[in-house]
mmCIF file with all atom_site columns, C-alpha atoms in Angstrom:
data_model
loop_
_atom_site.group_PDB
_atom_site.id
_atom_site.type_symbol
_atom_site.label_atom_id
_atom_site.label_alt_id
_atom_site.label_comp_id
_atom_site.label_asym_id
_atom_site.label_entity_id
_atom_site.label_seq_id
_atom_site.pdbx_PDB_ins_code
_atom_site.Cartn_x
_atom_site.Cartn_y
_atom_site.Cartn_z
_atom_site.occupancy
_atom_site.B_iso_or_equiv
_atom_site.pdbx_formal_charge
_atom_site.auth_seq_id
_atom_site.auth_comp_id
_atom_site.auth_asym_id
_atom_site.auth_atom_id
_atom_site.pdbx_PDB_model_num
ATOM 1   C CA . UNK A 1 1   ? 24.481 -7.343  7.067   1.00 0.00 ? 1   UNK A CA 1
ATOM 2   C CA . UNK A 1 2   ? 22.806 -4.811  5.262   1.00 0.00 ? 2   UNK A CA 1
ATOM 3   C CA . UNK A 1 3   ? 23.010 -1.831  7.610   1.00 0.00 ? 3   UNK A CA 1
ATOM 4   C CA . UNK A 1 4   ? 21.562 1.851   8.425   1.00 0.00 ? 4   UNK A CA 1
ATOM 5   C CA . UNK A 1 5   ? 21.661 3.512   10.893  1.00 0.00 ? 5   UNK A CA 1
ATOM 6   C CA . UNK A 1 6   ? 20.498 7.829   11.753  1.00 0.00 ? 6   UNK A CA 1
ATOM 7   C CA . UNK A 1 7   ? 21.761 9.918   14.015  1.00 0.00 ? 7   UNK A CA 1
ATOM 8   C CA . UNK A 1 8   ? 20.921 11.779  15.595  1.00 0.00 ? 8   UNK A CA 1
ATOM 9   C CA . UNK A 1 9   ? 17.173 10.337  17.029  1.00 0.00 ? 9   UNK A CA 1
ATOM 10  C CA . UNK A 1 10  ? 16.662 13.578  17.992  1.00 0.00 ? 10  UNK A CA 1
ATOM 11  C CA . UNK A 1 11  ? 17.115 17.299  16.647  1.00 0.00 ? 11  UNK A CA 1
ATOM 12  C CA . UNK A 1 12  ? 15.508 21.238  18.324  1.00 0.00 ? 12  UNK A CA 1
ATOM 13  C CA . UNK A 1 13  ? 16.561 23.639  16.650  1.00 0.00 ? 13  UNK A CA 1
ATOM 14  C CA . UNK A 1 14  ? 15.319 27.093  16.424  1.00 0.00 ? 14  UNK A CA 1
ATOM 15  C CA . UNK A 1 15  ? 13.312 27.995  13.708  1.00 0.00 ? 15  UNK A CA 1
ATOM 16  C CA . UNK A 1 16  ? 16.871 29.634  10.824  1.00 0.00 ? 16  UNK A CA 1
ATOM 17  C CA . UNK A 1 17  ? 19.285 27.582  12.794  1.00 0.00 ? 17  UNK A CA 1
ATOM 18  C CA . UNK A 1 18  ? 20.372 25.109  10.168  1.00 0.00 ? 18  UNK A CA 1
ATOM 19  C CA . UNK A 1 19  ? 21.805 21.462  10.592  1.00 0.00 ? 19  UNK A CA 1
ATOM 20  C CA . UNK A 1 20  ? 22.807 18.072  9.538   1.00 0.00 ? 20  UNK A CA 1
ATOM 21  C CA . UNK A 1 21  ? 21.059 15.046  10.240  1.00 0.00 ? 21  UNK A CA 1
ATOM 22  C CA . UNK A 1 22  ? 23.239 11.606  9.359   1.00 0.00 ? 22  UNK A CA 1
ATOM 23  C CA . UNK A 1 23  ? 22.789 8.399   7.908   1.00 0.00 ? 23  UNK A CA 1
ATOM 24  C CA . UNK A 1 24  ? 25.589 6.253   7.569   1.00 0.00 ? 24  UNK A CA 1
ATOM 25  C CA . UNK A 1 25  ? 24.904 2.768   6.662   1.00 0.00 ? 25  UNK A CA 1
ATOM 26  C CA . UNK A 1 26  ? 26.605 -0.530  5.394   1.00 0.00 ? 26  UNK A CA 1
ATOM 27  C CA . UNK A 1 27  ? 25.693 -2.676  2.357   1.00 0.00 ? 27  UNK A CA 1
ATOM 28  C CA . UNK A 1 28  ? 26.859 -5.457  0.521   1.00 0.00 ? 28  UNK A CA 1
ATOM 29  C CA . UNK A 1 29  ? 26.699 -2.915  -3.179  1.00 0.00 ? 29  UNK A CA 1
ATOM 30  C CA . UNK A 1 30  ? 24.423 0.196   -3.141  1.00 0.00 ? 30  UNK A CA 1
ATOM 31  C CA . UNK A 1 31  ? 22.211 1.041   -5.527  1.00 0.00 ? 31  UNK A CA 1
ATOM 32  C CA . UNK A 1 32  ? 20.193 3.585   -4.370  1.00 0.00 ? 32  UNK A CA 1
ATOM 33  C CA . UNK A 1 33  ? 19.839 5.702   -1.251  1.00 0.00 ? 33  UNK A CA 1
ATOM 34  C CA . UNK A 1 34  ? 16.365 7.032   -0.512  1.00 0.00 ? 34  UNK A CA 1
ATOM 35  C CA . UNK A 1 35  ? 15.106 10.334  1.922   1.00 0.00 ? 35  UNK A CA 1
ATOM 36  C CA . UNK A 1 36  ? 11.911 9.842   3.088   1.00 0.00 ? 36  UNK A CA 1
ATOM 37  C CA . UNK A 1 37  ? 10.613 12.749  5.477   1.00 0.00 ? 37  UNK A CA 1
ATOM 38  C CA . UNK A 1 38  ? 7.304  11.251  7.858   1.00 0.00 ? 38  UNK A CA 1
ATOM 39  C CA . UNK A 1 39  ? 4.918  13.053  9.355   1.00 0.00 ? 39  UNK A CA 1
ATOM 40  C CA . UNK A 1 40  ? 3.155  11.969  11.909  1.00 0.00 ? 40  UNK A CA 1
ATOM 41  C CA . UNK A 1 41  ? 0.042  9.711   11.294  1.00 0.00 ? 41  UNK A CA 1
ATOM 42  C CA . UNK A 1 42  ? 1.311  9.649   7.363   1.00 0.00 ? 42  UNK A CA 1
ATOM 43  C CA . UNK A 1 43  ? 2.867  7.594   5.722   1.00 0.00 ? 43  UNK A CA 1
ATOM 44  C CA . UNK A 1 44  ? 6.936  8.072   4.394   1.00 0.00 ? 44  UNK A CA 1
ATOM 45  C CA . UNK A 1 45  ? 6.926  11.294  2.015   1.00 0.00 ? 45  UNK A CA 1
ATOM 46  C CA . UNK A 1 46  ? 9.759  10.967  -0.871  1.00 0.00 ? 46  UNK A CA 1
ATOM 47  C CA . UNK A 1 47  ? 12.198 12.856  -1.100  1.00 0.00 ? 47  UNK A CA 1
ATOM 48  C CA . UNK A 1 48  ? 15.663 12.007  -3.115  1.00 0.00 ? 48  UNK A CA 1
ATOM 49  C CA . UNK A 1 49  ? 17.193 9.365   -4.395  1.00 0.00 ? 49  UNK A CA 1
ATOM 50  C CA . UNK A 1 50  ? 21.418 9.068   -4.749  1.00 0.00 ? 50  UNK A CA 1
ATOM 51  C CA . UNK A 1 51  ? 23.535 6.137   -6.365  1.00 0.00 ? 51  UNK A CA 1
ATOM 52  C CA . UNK A 1 52  ? 26.266 7.517   -6.248  1.00 0.00 ? 52  UNK A CA 1
ATOM 53  C CA . UNK A 1 53  ? 28.994 8.618   -4.037  1.00 0.00 ? 53  UNK A CA 1
ATOM 54  C CA . UNK A 1 54  ? 30.053 12.615  -5.204  1.00 0.00 ? 54  UNK A CA 1
ATOM 55  C CA . UNK A 1 55  ? 26.068 13.026  -5.665  1.00 0.00 ? 55  UNK A CA 1
ATOM 56  C CA . UNK A 1 56  ? 24.058 16.106  -4.649  1.00 0.00 ? 56  UNK A CA 1
ATOM 57  C CA . UNK A 1 57  ? 19.923 16.732  -5.143  1.00 0.00 ? 57  UNK A CA 1
ATOM 58  C CA . UNK A 1 58  ? 18.571 20.178  -3.083  1.00 0.00 ? 58  UNK A CA 1
ATOM 59  C CA . UNK A 1 59  ? 14.452 20.679  -2.920  1.00 0.00 ? 59  UNK A CA 1
ATOM 60  C CA . UNK A 1 60  ? 13.709 23.492  -0.828  1.00 0.00 ? 60  UNK A CA 1
ATOM 61  C CA . UNK A 1 61  ? 15.710 24.158  2.657   1.00 0.00 ? 61  UNK A CA 1
ATOM 62  C CA . UNK A 1 62  ? 16.090 20.892  1.546   1.00 0.00 ? 62  UNK A CA 1
ATOM 63  C CA . UNK A 1 63  ? 20.195 18.862  -0.346  1.00 0.00 ? 63  UNK A CA 1
ATOM 64  C CA . UNK A 1 64  ? 21.373 15.544  0.651   1.00 0.00 ? 64  UNK A CA 1
ATOM 65  C CA . UNK A 1 65  ? 24.626 14.315  -0.371  1.00 0.00 ? 65  UNK A CA 1
ATOM 66  C CA . UNK A 1 66  ? 25.947 11.171  0.068   1.00 0.00 ? 66  UNK A CA 1
ATOM 67  C CA . UNK A 1 67  ? 29.399 10.166  0.412   1.00 0.00 ? 67  UNK A CA 1
ATOM 68  C CA . UNK A 1 68  ? 30.529 5.184   0.304   1.00 0.00 ? 68  UNK A CA 1
ATOM 69  C CA . UNK A 1 69  ? 29.843 5.094   3.789   1.00 0.00 ? 69  UNK A CA 1
ATOM 70  C CA . UNK A 1 70  ? 27.426 7.807   4.576   1.00 0.00 ? 70  UNK A CA 1
ATOM 71  C CA . UNK A 1 71  ? 24.445 10.346  3.364   1.00 0.00 ? 71  UNK A CA 1
ATOM 72  C CA . UNK A 1 72  ? 23.546 13.847  5.438   1.00 0.00 ? 72  UNK A CA 1
ATOM 73  C CA . UNK A 1 73  ? 20.352 15.198  4.512   1.00 0.00 ? 73  UNK A CA 1
ATOM 74  C CA . UNK A 1 74  ? 21.739 19.324  5.963   1.00 0.00 ? 74  UNK A CA 1
ATOM 75  C CA . UNK A 1 75  ? 18.194 21.546  6.993   1.00 0.00 ? 75  UNK A CA 1
ATOM 76  C CA . UNK A 1 76  ? 18.875 25.319  5.679   1.00 0.00 ? 76  UNK A CA 1
ATOM 77  C CA . UNK A 1 77  ? 17.677 27.990  7.658   1.00 0.00 ? 77  UNK A CA 1
ATOM 78  C CA . UNK A 1 78  ? 14.592 26.012  8.869   1.00 0.00 ? 78  UNK A CA 1
ATOM 79  C CA . UNK A 1 79  ? 10.424 26.679  9.353   1.00 0.00 ? 79  UNK A CA 1
ATOM 80  C CA . UNK A 1 80  ? 8.634  25.370  12.146  1.00 0.00 ? 80  UNK A CA 1
ATOM 81  C CA . UNK A 1 81  ? 5.887  23.466  8.993   1.00 0.00 ? 81  UNK A CA 1
ATOM 82  C CA . UNK A 1 82  ? 10.283 21.168  8.837   1.00 0.00 ? 82  UNK A CA 1
ATOM 83  C CA . UNK A 1 83  ? 9.762  19.233  12.069  1.00 0.00 ? 83  UNK A CA 1
ATOM 84  C CA . UNK A 1 84  ? 8.951  15.247  10.952  1.00 0.00 ? 84  UNK A CA 1
ATOM 85  C CA . UNK A 1 85  ? 10.759 12.589  11.464  1.00 0.00 ? 85  UNK A CA 1
ATOM 86  C CA . UNK A 1 86  ? 13.438 11.373  8.902   1.00 0.00 ? 86  UNK A CA 1
ATOM 87  C CA . UNK A 1 87  ? 13.865 8.243   6.795   1.00 0.00 ? 87  UNK A CA 1
ATOM 88  C CA . UNK A 1 88  ? 17.056 6.987   5.337   1.00 0.00 ? 88  UNK A CA 1
ATOM 89  C CA . UNK A 1 89  ? 16.886 4.094   3.070   1.00 0.00 ? 89  UNK A CA 1
ATOM 90  C CA . UNK A 1 90  ? 19.070 2.026   1.604   1.00 0.00 ? 90  UNK A CA 1
ATOM 91  C CA . UNK A 1 91  ? 18.703 -0.793  -1.602  1.00 0.00 ? 91  UNK A CA 1
ATOM 92  C CA . UNK A 1 92  ? 21.457 -3.005  -2.507  1.00 0.00 ? 92  UNK A CA 1
ATOM 93  C CA . UNK A 1 93  ? 22.446 -5.006  -5.585  1.00 0.00 ? 93  UNK A CA 1
ATOM 94  C CA . UNK A 1 94  ? 21.021 -8.251  -6.315  1.00 0.00 ? 94  UNK A CA 1
ATOM 95  C CA . UNK A 1 95  ? 17.561 -7.304  -3.670  1.00 0.00 ? 95  UNK A CA 1
ATOM 96  C CA . UNK A 1 96  ? 13.765 -6.326  -5.210  1.00 0.00 ? 96  UNK A CA 1
ATOM 97  C CA . UNK A 1 97  ? 13.418 -2.927  -6.140  1.00 0.00 ? 97  UNK A CA 1
ATOM 98  C CA . UNK A 1 98  ? 10.749 -2.209  -2.820  1.00 0.00 ? 98  UNK A CA 1
ATOM 99  C CA . UNK A 1 99  ? 12.761 -4.687  -0.383  1.00 0.00 ? 99  UNK A CA 1
ATOM 100 C CA . UNK A 1 100 ? 14.018 -1.215  1.298   1.00 0.00 ? 100 UNK A CA 1
ATOM 101 C CA . UNK A 1 101 ? 16.793 -1.113  4.252   1.00 0.00 ? 101 UNK A CA 1
ATOM 102 C CA . UNK A 1 102 ? 15.546 1.424   6.330   1.00 0.00 ? 102 UNK A CA 1
ATOM 103 C CA . UNK A 1 103 ? 17.027 3.650   9.335   1.00 0.00 ? 103 UNK A CA 1
ATOM 104 C CA . UNK A 1 104 ? 15.639 4.473   12.511  1.00 0.00 ? 104 UNK A CA 1
ATOM 105 C CA . UNK A 1 105 ? 14.969 8.403   11.060  1.00 0.00 ? 105 UNK A CA 1
ATOM 106 C CA . UNK A 1 106 ? 15.476 11.449  13.112  1.00 0.00 ? 106 UNK A CA 1
ATOM 107 C CA . UNK A 1 107 ? 12.908 13.464  14.558  1.00 0.00 ? 107 UNK A CA 1
ATOM 108 C CA . UNK A 1 108 ? 13.565 16.949  13.490  1.00 0.00 ? 108 UNK A CA 1
ATOM 109 C CA . UNK A 1 109 ? 10.690 19.596  15.734  1.00 0.00 ? 109 UNK A CA 1
ATOM 110 C CA . UNK A 1 110 ? 11.924 23.358  14.715  1.00 0.00 ? 110 UNK A CA 1
ATOM 111 C CA . UNK A 1 111 ? 10.723 25.891  16.846  1.00 0.00 ? 111 UNK A CA 1
ATOM 112 C CA . UNK A 1 112 ? 9.328  29.696  16.216  1.00 0.00 ? 112 UNK A CA 1
ATOM 113 C CA . UNK B 2 1   ? -1.381 13.254  -1.779  1.00 0.00 ? 1   UNK B CA 1
ATOM 114 C CA . UNK B 2 2   ? 0.142  9.740   -2.803  1.00 0.00 ? 2   UNK B CA 1
ATOM 115 C CA . UNK B 2 3   ? -1.942 8.457   -4.733  1.00 0.00 ? 3   UNK B CA 1
ATOM 116 C CA . UNK B 2 4   ? -1.898 5.341   -2.331  1.00 0.00 ? 4   UNK B CA 1
ATOM 117 C CA . UNK B 2 5   ? -5.068 4.776   -0.612  1.00 0.00 ? 5   UNK B CA 1
ATOM 118 C CA . UNK B 2 6   ? -5.043 2.320   2.077   1.00 0.00 ? 6   UNK B CA 1
ATOM 119 C CA . UNK B 2 7   ? -8.381 1.039   4.442   1.00 0.00 ? 7   UNK B CA 1
ATOM 120 C CA . UNK B 2 8   ? -9.006 0.364   6.933   1.00 0.00 ? 8   UNK B CA 1
ATOM 121 C CA . UNK B 2 9   ? -6.990 3.167   9.020   1.00 0.00 ? 9   UNK B CA 1
ATOM 122 C CA . UNK B 2 10  ? -7.567 1.981   12.578  1.00 0.00 ? 10  UNK B CA 1
ATOM 123 C CA . UNK B 2 11  ? -8.295 -1.481  13.297  1.00 0.00 ? 11  UNK B CA 1
ATOM 124 C CA . UNK B 2 12  ? -8.354 -2.875  16.210  1.00 0.00 ? 12  UNK B CA 1
ATOM 125 C CA . UNK B 2 13  ? -9.312 -6.497  16.889  1.00 0.00 ? 13  UNK B CA 1
ATOM 126 C CA . UNK B 2 14  ? -8.107 -9.165  19.234  1.00 0.00 ? 14  UNK B CA 1
ATOM 127 C CA . UNK B 2 15  ? -5.599 -11.783 19.764  1.00 0.00 ? 15  UNK B CA 1
ATOM 128 C CA . UNK B 2 16  ? -6.409 -15.141 17.538  1.00 0.00 ? 16  UNK B CA 1
ATOM 129 C CA . UNK B 2 17  ? -8.387 -12.713 15.147  1.00 0.00 ? 17  UNK B CA 1
ATOM 130 C CA . UNK B 2 18  ? -7.721 -12.640 11.201  1.00 0.00 ? 18  UNK B CA 1
ATOM 131 C CA . UNK B 2 19  ? -8.129 -9.707  9.360   1.00 0.00 ? 19  UNK B CA 1
ATOM 132 C CA . UNK B 2 20  ? -7.427 -7.967  6.041   1.00 0.00 ? 20  UNK B CA 1
ATOM 133 C CA . UNK B 2 21  ? -5.798 -5.188  4.799   1.00 0.00 ? 21  UNK B CA 1
ATOM 134 C CA . UNK B 2 22  ? -6.641 -3.497  1.333   1.00 0.00 ? 22  UNK B CA 1
ATOM 135 C CA . UNK B 2 23  ? -4.683 -1.070  -0.361  1.00 0.00 ? 23  UNK B CA 1
ATOM 136 C CA . UNK B 2 24  ? -5.164 0.495   -3.524  1.00 0.00 ? 24  UNK B CA 1
ATOM 137 C CA . UNK B 2 25  ? -2.111 1.349   -5.865  1.00 0.00 ? 25  UNK B CA 1
ATOM 138 C CA . UNK B 2 26  ? -0.819 5.300   -7.668  1.00 0.00 ? 26  UNK B CA 1
ATOM 139 C CA . UNK B 2 27  ? -2.403 4.922   -10.867 1.00 0.00 ? 27  UNK B CA 1
ATOM 140 C CA . UNK B 2 28  ? -0.545 2.995   -13.953 1.00 0.00 ? 28  UNK B CA 1
ATOM 141 C CA . UNK B 2 29  ? 1.709  1.434   -11.081 1.00 0.00 ? 29  UNK B CA 1
ATOM 142 C CA . UNK B 2 30  ? 2.293  -2.151  -11.493 1.00 0.00 ? 30  UNK B CA 1
ATOM 143 C CA . UNK B 2 31  ? 3.730  -3.004  -8.154  1.00 0.00 ? 31  UNK B CA 1
ATOM 144 C CA . UNK B 2 32  ? 2.676  -3.066  -4.849  1.00 0.00 ? 32  UNK B CA 1
ATOM 145 C CA . UNK B 2 33  ? 4.724  -3.533  -1.654  1.00 0.00 ? 33  UNK B CA 1
ATOM 146 C CA . UNK B 2 34  ? 4.300  -4.228  2.191   1.00 0.00 ? 34  UNK B CA 1
ATOM 147 C CA . UNK B 2 35  ? 5.605  -2.867  5.084   1.00 0.00 ? 35  UNK B CA 1
ATOM 148 C CA . UNK B 2 36  ? 5.582  -3.313  8.761   1.00 0.00 ? 36  UNK B CA 1
ATOM 149 C CA . UNK B 2 37  ? 5.839  0.593   11.143  1.00 0.00 ? 37  UNK B CA 1
ATOM 150 C CA . UNK B 2 38  ? 6.694  -0.681  14.900  1.00 0.00 ? 38  UNK B CA 1
ATOM 151 C CA . UNK B 2 39  ? 7.992  1.477   17.122  1.00 0.00 ? 39  UNK B CA 1
ATOM 152 C CA . UNK B 2 40  ? 11.574 -0.772  18.115  1.00 0.00 ? 40  UNK B CA 1
ATOM 153 C CA . UNK B 2 41  ? 11.364 -2.094  14.057  1.00 0.00 ? 41  UNK B CA 1
ATOM 154 C CA . UNK B 2 42  ? 11.083 0.651   12.555  1.00 0.00 ? 42  UNK B CA 1
ATOM 155 C CA . UNK B 2 43  ? 9.572  -0.073  9.095   1.00 0.00 ? 43  UNK B CA 1
ATOM 156 C CA . UNK B 2 44  ? 10.175 -3.694  7.950   1.00 0.00 ? 44  UNK B CA 1
ATOM 157 C CA . UNK B 2 45  ? 9.185  -4.658  4.274   1.00 0.00 ? 45  UNK B CA 1
ATOM 158 C CA . UNK B 2 46  ? 6.763  -7.795  4.001   1.00 0.00 ? 46  UNK B CA 1
ATOM 159 C CA . UNK B 2 47  ? 6.194  -9.069  0.101   1.00 0.00 ? 47  UNK B CA 1
ATOM 160 C CA . UNK B 2 48  ? 6.408  -7.281  -3.011  1.00 0.00 ? 48  UNK B CA 1
ATOM 161 C CA . UNK B 2 49  ? 3.164  -8.312  -5.895  1.00 0.00 ? 49  UNK B CA 1
ATOM 162 C CA . UNK B 2 50  ? 4.164  -7.232  -9.612  1.00 0.00 ? 50  UNK B CA 1
ATOM 163 C CA . UNK B 2 51  ? 1.195  -6.809  -11.430 1.00 0.00 ? 51  UNK B CA 1
ATOM 164 C CA . UNK B 2 52  ? -0.495 -10.425 -10.329 1.00 0.00 ? 52  UNK B CA 1
ATOM 165 C CA . UNK B 2 53  ? 2.613  -11.948 -9.738  1.00 0.00 ? 53  UNK B CA 1
ATOM 166 C CA . UNK B 2 54  ? 4.441  -12.316 -5.815  1.00 0.00 ? 54  UNK B CA 1
ATOM 167 C CA . UNK B 2 55  ? 8.063  -10.970 -6.736  1.00 0.00 ? 55  UNK B CA 1
ATOM 168 C CA . UNK B 2 56  ? 10.060 -10.748 -3.165  1.00 0.00 ? 56  UNK B CA 1
ATOM 169 C CA . UNK B 2 57  ? 9.327  -11.223 -0.085  1.00 0.00 ? 57  UNK B CA 1
ATOM 170 C CA . UNK B 2 58  ? 10.787 -9.708  3.234   1.00 0.00 ? 58  UNK B CA 1
ATOM 171 C CA . UNK B 2 59  ? 11.060 -10.441 6.877   1.00 0.00 ? 59  UNK B CA 1
ATOM 172 C CA . UNK B 2 60  ? 6.886  -11.741 6.423   1.00 0.00 ? 60  UNK B CA 1
ATOM 173 C CA . UNK B 2 61  ? 6.062  -14.826 8.859   1.00 0.00 ? 61  UNK B CA 1
ATOM 174 C CA . UNK B 2 62  ? 3.867  -17.784 7.373   1.00 0.00 ? 62  UNK B CA 1
ATOM 175 C CA . UNK B 2 63  ? 0.357  -16.054 9.583   1.00 0.00 ? 63  UNK B CA 1
ATOM 176 C CA . UNK B 2 64  ? 0.865  -13.576 6.652   1.00 0.00 ? 64  UNK B CA 1
ATOM 177 C CA . UNK B 2 65  ? -0.651 -13.595 3.350   1.00 0.00 ? 65  UNK B CA 1
ATOM 178 C CA . UNK B 2 66  ? -0.793 -10.935 0.078   1.00 0.00 ? 66  UNK B CA 1
ATOM 179 C CA . UNK B 2 67  ? -2.443 -11.577 -2.748  1.00 0.00 ? 67  UNK B CA 1
ATOM 180 C CA . UNK B 2 68  ? -2.739 -8.330  -6.219  1.00 0.00 ? 68  UNK B CA 1
ATOM 181 C CA . UNK B 2 69  ? -5.967 -8.827  -8.188  1.00 0.00 ? 69  UNK B CA 1
ATOM 182 C CA . UNK B 2 70  ? -6.020 -7.917  -11.181 1.00 0.00 ? 70  UNK B CA 1
ATOM 183 C CA . UNK B 2 71  ? -7.175 -4.691  -11.555 1.00 0.00 ? 71  UNK B CA 1
ATOM 184 C CA . UNK B 2 72  ? -3.830 -4.162  -9.014  1.00 0.00 ? 72  UNK B CA 1
ATOM 185 C CA . UNK B 2 73  ? -5.154 -3.993  -5.734  1.00 0.00 ? 73  UNK B CA 1
ATOM 186 C CA . UNK B 2 74  ? -4.248 -6.019  -2.880  1.00 0.00 ? 74  UNK B CA 1
ATOM 187 C CA . UNK B 2 75  ? -4.763 -6.859  0.261   1.00 0.00 ? 75  UNK B CA 1
ATOM 188 C CA . UNK B 2 76  ? -2.779 -8.219  3.459   1.00 0.00 ? 76  UNK B CA 1
ATOM 189 C CA . UNK B 2 77  ? -4.018 -11.161 5.739   1.00 0.00 ? 77  UNK B CA 1
ATOM 190 C CA . UNK B 2 78  ? -3.254 -11.827 8.781   1.00 0.00 ? 78  UNK B CA 1
ATOM 191 C CA . UNK B 2 79  ? -4.087 -14.509 10.573  1.00 0.00 ? 79  UNK B CA 1
ATOM 192 C CA . UNK B 2 80  ? -3.441 -16.052 14.420  1.00 0.00 ? 80  UNK B CA 1
ATOM 193 C CA . UNK B 2 81  ? -2.900 -12.643 15.565  1.00 0.00 ? 81  UNK B CA 1
ATOM 194 C CA . UNK B 2 82  ? -0.807 -11.511 18.331  1.00 0.00 ? 82  UNK B CA 1
ATOM 195 C CA . UNK B 2 83  ? -0.395 -8.998  20.677  1.00 0.00 ? 83  UNK B CA 1
ATOM 196 C CA . UNK B 2 84  ? 3.248  -8.356  18.203  1.00 0.00 ? 84  UNK B CA 1
ATOM 197 C CA . UNK B 2 85  ? 1.239  -7.924  15.523  1.00 0.00 ? 85  UNK B CA 1
ATOM 198 C CA . UNK B 2 86  ? 0.096  -4.538  16.341  1.00 0.00 ? 86  UNK B CA 1
ATOM 199 C CA . UNK B 2 87  ? 1.845  -2.235  14.060  1.00 0.00 ? 87  UNK B CA 1
ATOM 200 C CA . UNK B 2 88  ? 1.362  0.595   11.008  1.00 0.00 ? 88  UNK B CA 1
ATOM 201 C CA . UNK B 2 89  ? 1.412  -1.381  8.209   1.00 0.00 ? 89  UNK B CA 1
ATOM 202 C CA . UNK B 2 90  ? 2.676  0.154   4.931   1.00 0.00 ? 90  UNK B CA 1
ATOM 203 C CA . UNK B 2 91  ? 1.886  -0.100  1.175   1.00 0.00 ? 91  UNK B CA 1
ATOM 204 C CA . UNK B 2 92  ? 3.438  1.232   -1.462  1.00 0.00 ? 92  UNK B CA 1
ATOM 205 C CA . UNK B 2 93  ? 3.442  1.096   -4.853  1.00 0.00 ? 93  UNK B CA 1
ATOM 206 C CA . UNK B 2 94  ? 6.247  2.067   -7.865  1.00 0.00 ? 94  UNK B CA 1
ATOM 207 C CA . UNK B 2 95  ? 6.817  2.582   -11.601 1.00 0.00 ? 95  UNK B CA 1
ATOM 208 C CA . UNK B 2 96  ? 8.101  0.447   -13.989 1.00 0.00 ? 96  UNK B CA 1
ATOM 209 C CA . UNK B 2 97  ? 11.626 2.804   -14.873 1.00 0.00 ? 97  UNK B CA 1
ATOM 210 C CA . UNK B 2 98  ? 14.020 0.635   -12.236 1.00 0.00 ? 98  UNK B CA 1
ATOM 211 C CA . UNK B 2 99  ? 14.748 3.175   -9.106  1.00 0.00 ? 99  UNK B CA 1
ATOM 212 C CA . UNK B 2 100 ? 11.401 4.373   -9.146  1.00 0.00 ? 100 UNK B CA 1
ATOM 213 C CA . UNK B 2 101 ? 10.926 6.027   -5.732  1.00 0.00 ? 101 UNK B CA 1
ATOM 214 C CA . UNK B 2 102 ? 8.222  4.251   -3.675  1.00 0.00 ? 102 UNK B CA 1
ATOM 215 C CA . UNK B 2 103 ? 5.102  5.921   -2.802  1.00 0.00 ? 103 UNK B CA 1
ATOM 216 C CA . UNK B 2 104 ? 3.526  5.347   0.495   1.00 0.00 ? 104 UNK B CA 1
ATOM 217 C CA . UNK B 2 105 ? -0.197 4.727   1.738   1.00 0.00 ? 105 UNK B CA 1
ATOM 218 C CA . UNK B 2 106 ? -0.869 6.372   4.788   1.00 0.00 ? 106 UNK B CA 1
ATOM 219 C CA . UNK B 2 107 ? -1.479 3.408   5.854   1.00 0.00 ? 107 UNK B CA 1
ATOM 220 C CA . UNK B 2 108 ? -3.621 1.537   8.677   1.00 0.00 ? 108 UNK B CA 1
ATOM 221 C CA . UNK B 2 109 ? -3.120 1.199   12.798  1.00 0.00 ? 109 UNK B CA 1
ATOM 222 C CA . UNK B 2 110 ? -3.561 -2.597  13.929  1.00 0.00 ? 110 UNK B CA 1
ATOM 223 C CA . UNK B 2 111 ? -4.118 -3.119  17.551  1.00 0.00 ? 111 UNK B CA 1
ATOM 224 C CA . UNK B 2 112 ? -4.292 -5.969  18.995  1.00 0.00 ? 112 UNK B CA 1
ATOM 225 C CA . UNK B 2 113 ? -5.720 -6.071  22.696  1.00 0.00 ? 113 UNK B CA 1
#
């Protein structure tokens, strides 16, 4: 069964304290892995798509990496505005474009 | 702003009732997706439409149905509502290219009392 597990469930950081979020996945054949950010009361906001092991994508203080079993979202020198829930999702080959399997997310809090 | 519009933002109704949630996709997007987000289950894929036709089904209950109209807006109909149907319902749309990311609206919060 295709599955996505994110850890930790919650992470509290001080401003400037870098860390990483983990997304472990089991999928029959990975078509794409997606990272989203979700703010309270809002819909998920697209961040990155990764397609193959070894691939990396960066955006401001965020960098996403991918291996054959997991993905990491590295946050460098975070700011309070980075506080949000970060969601990871996978799309399997054979599934429809929108049939994403989401993890339950990591809730990140960055204190000034 | 993702460009995906959902109405209403909040909906409170009683068990046994029927409601309709509405979604307007981003300009130019032909695909519309519906997701349910509850505290214990996370985001769950319900159904996808592409240019008016049903493309894929996920964990959608028989009490739920959806459609996409010629102007590409979509509606999700929930009937015989139960307390457990209380959740956030998100609509998303995407472009036509393979692996185009999904862009989500801000959801409709449904409370069944």
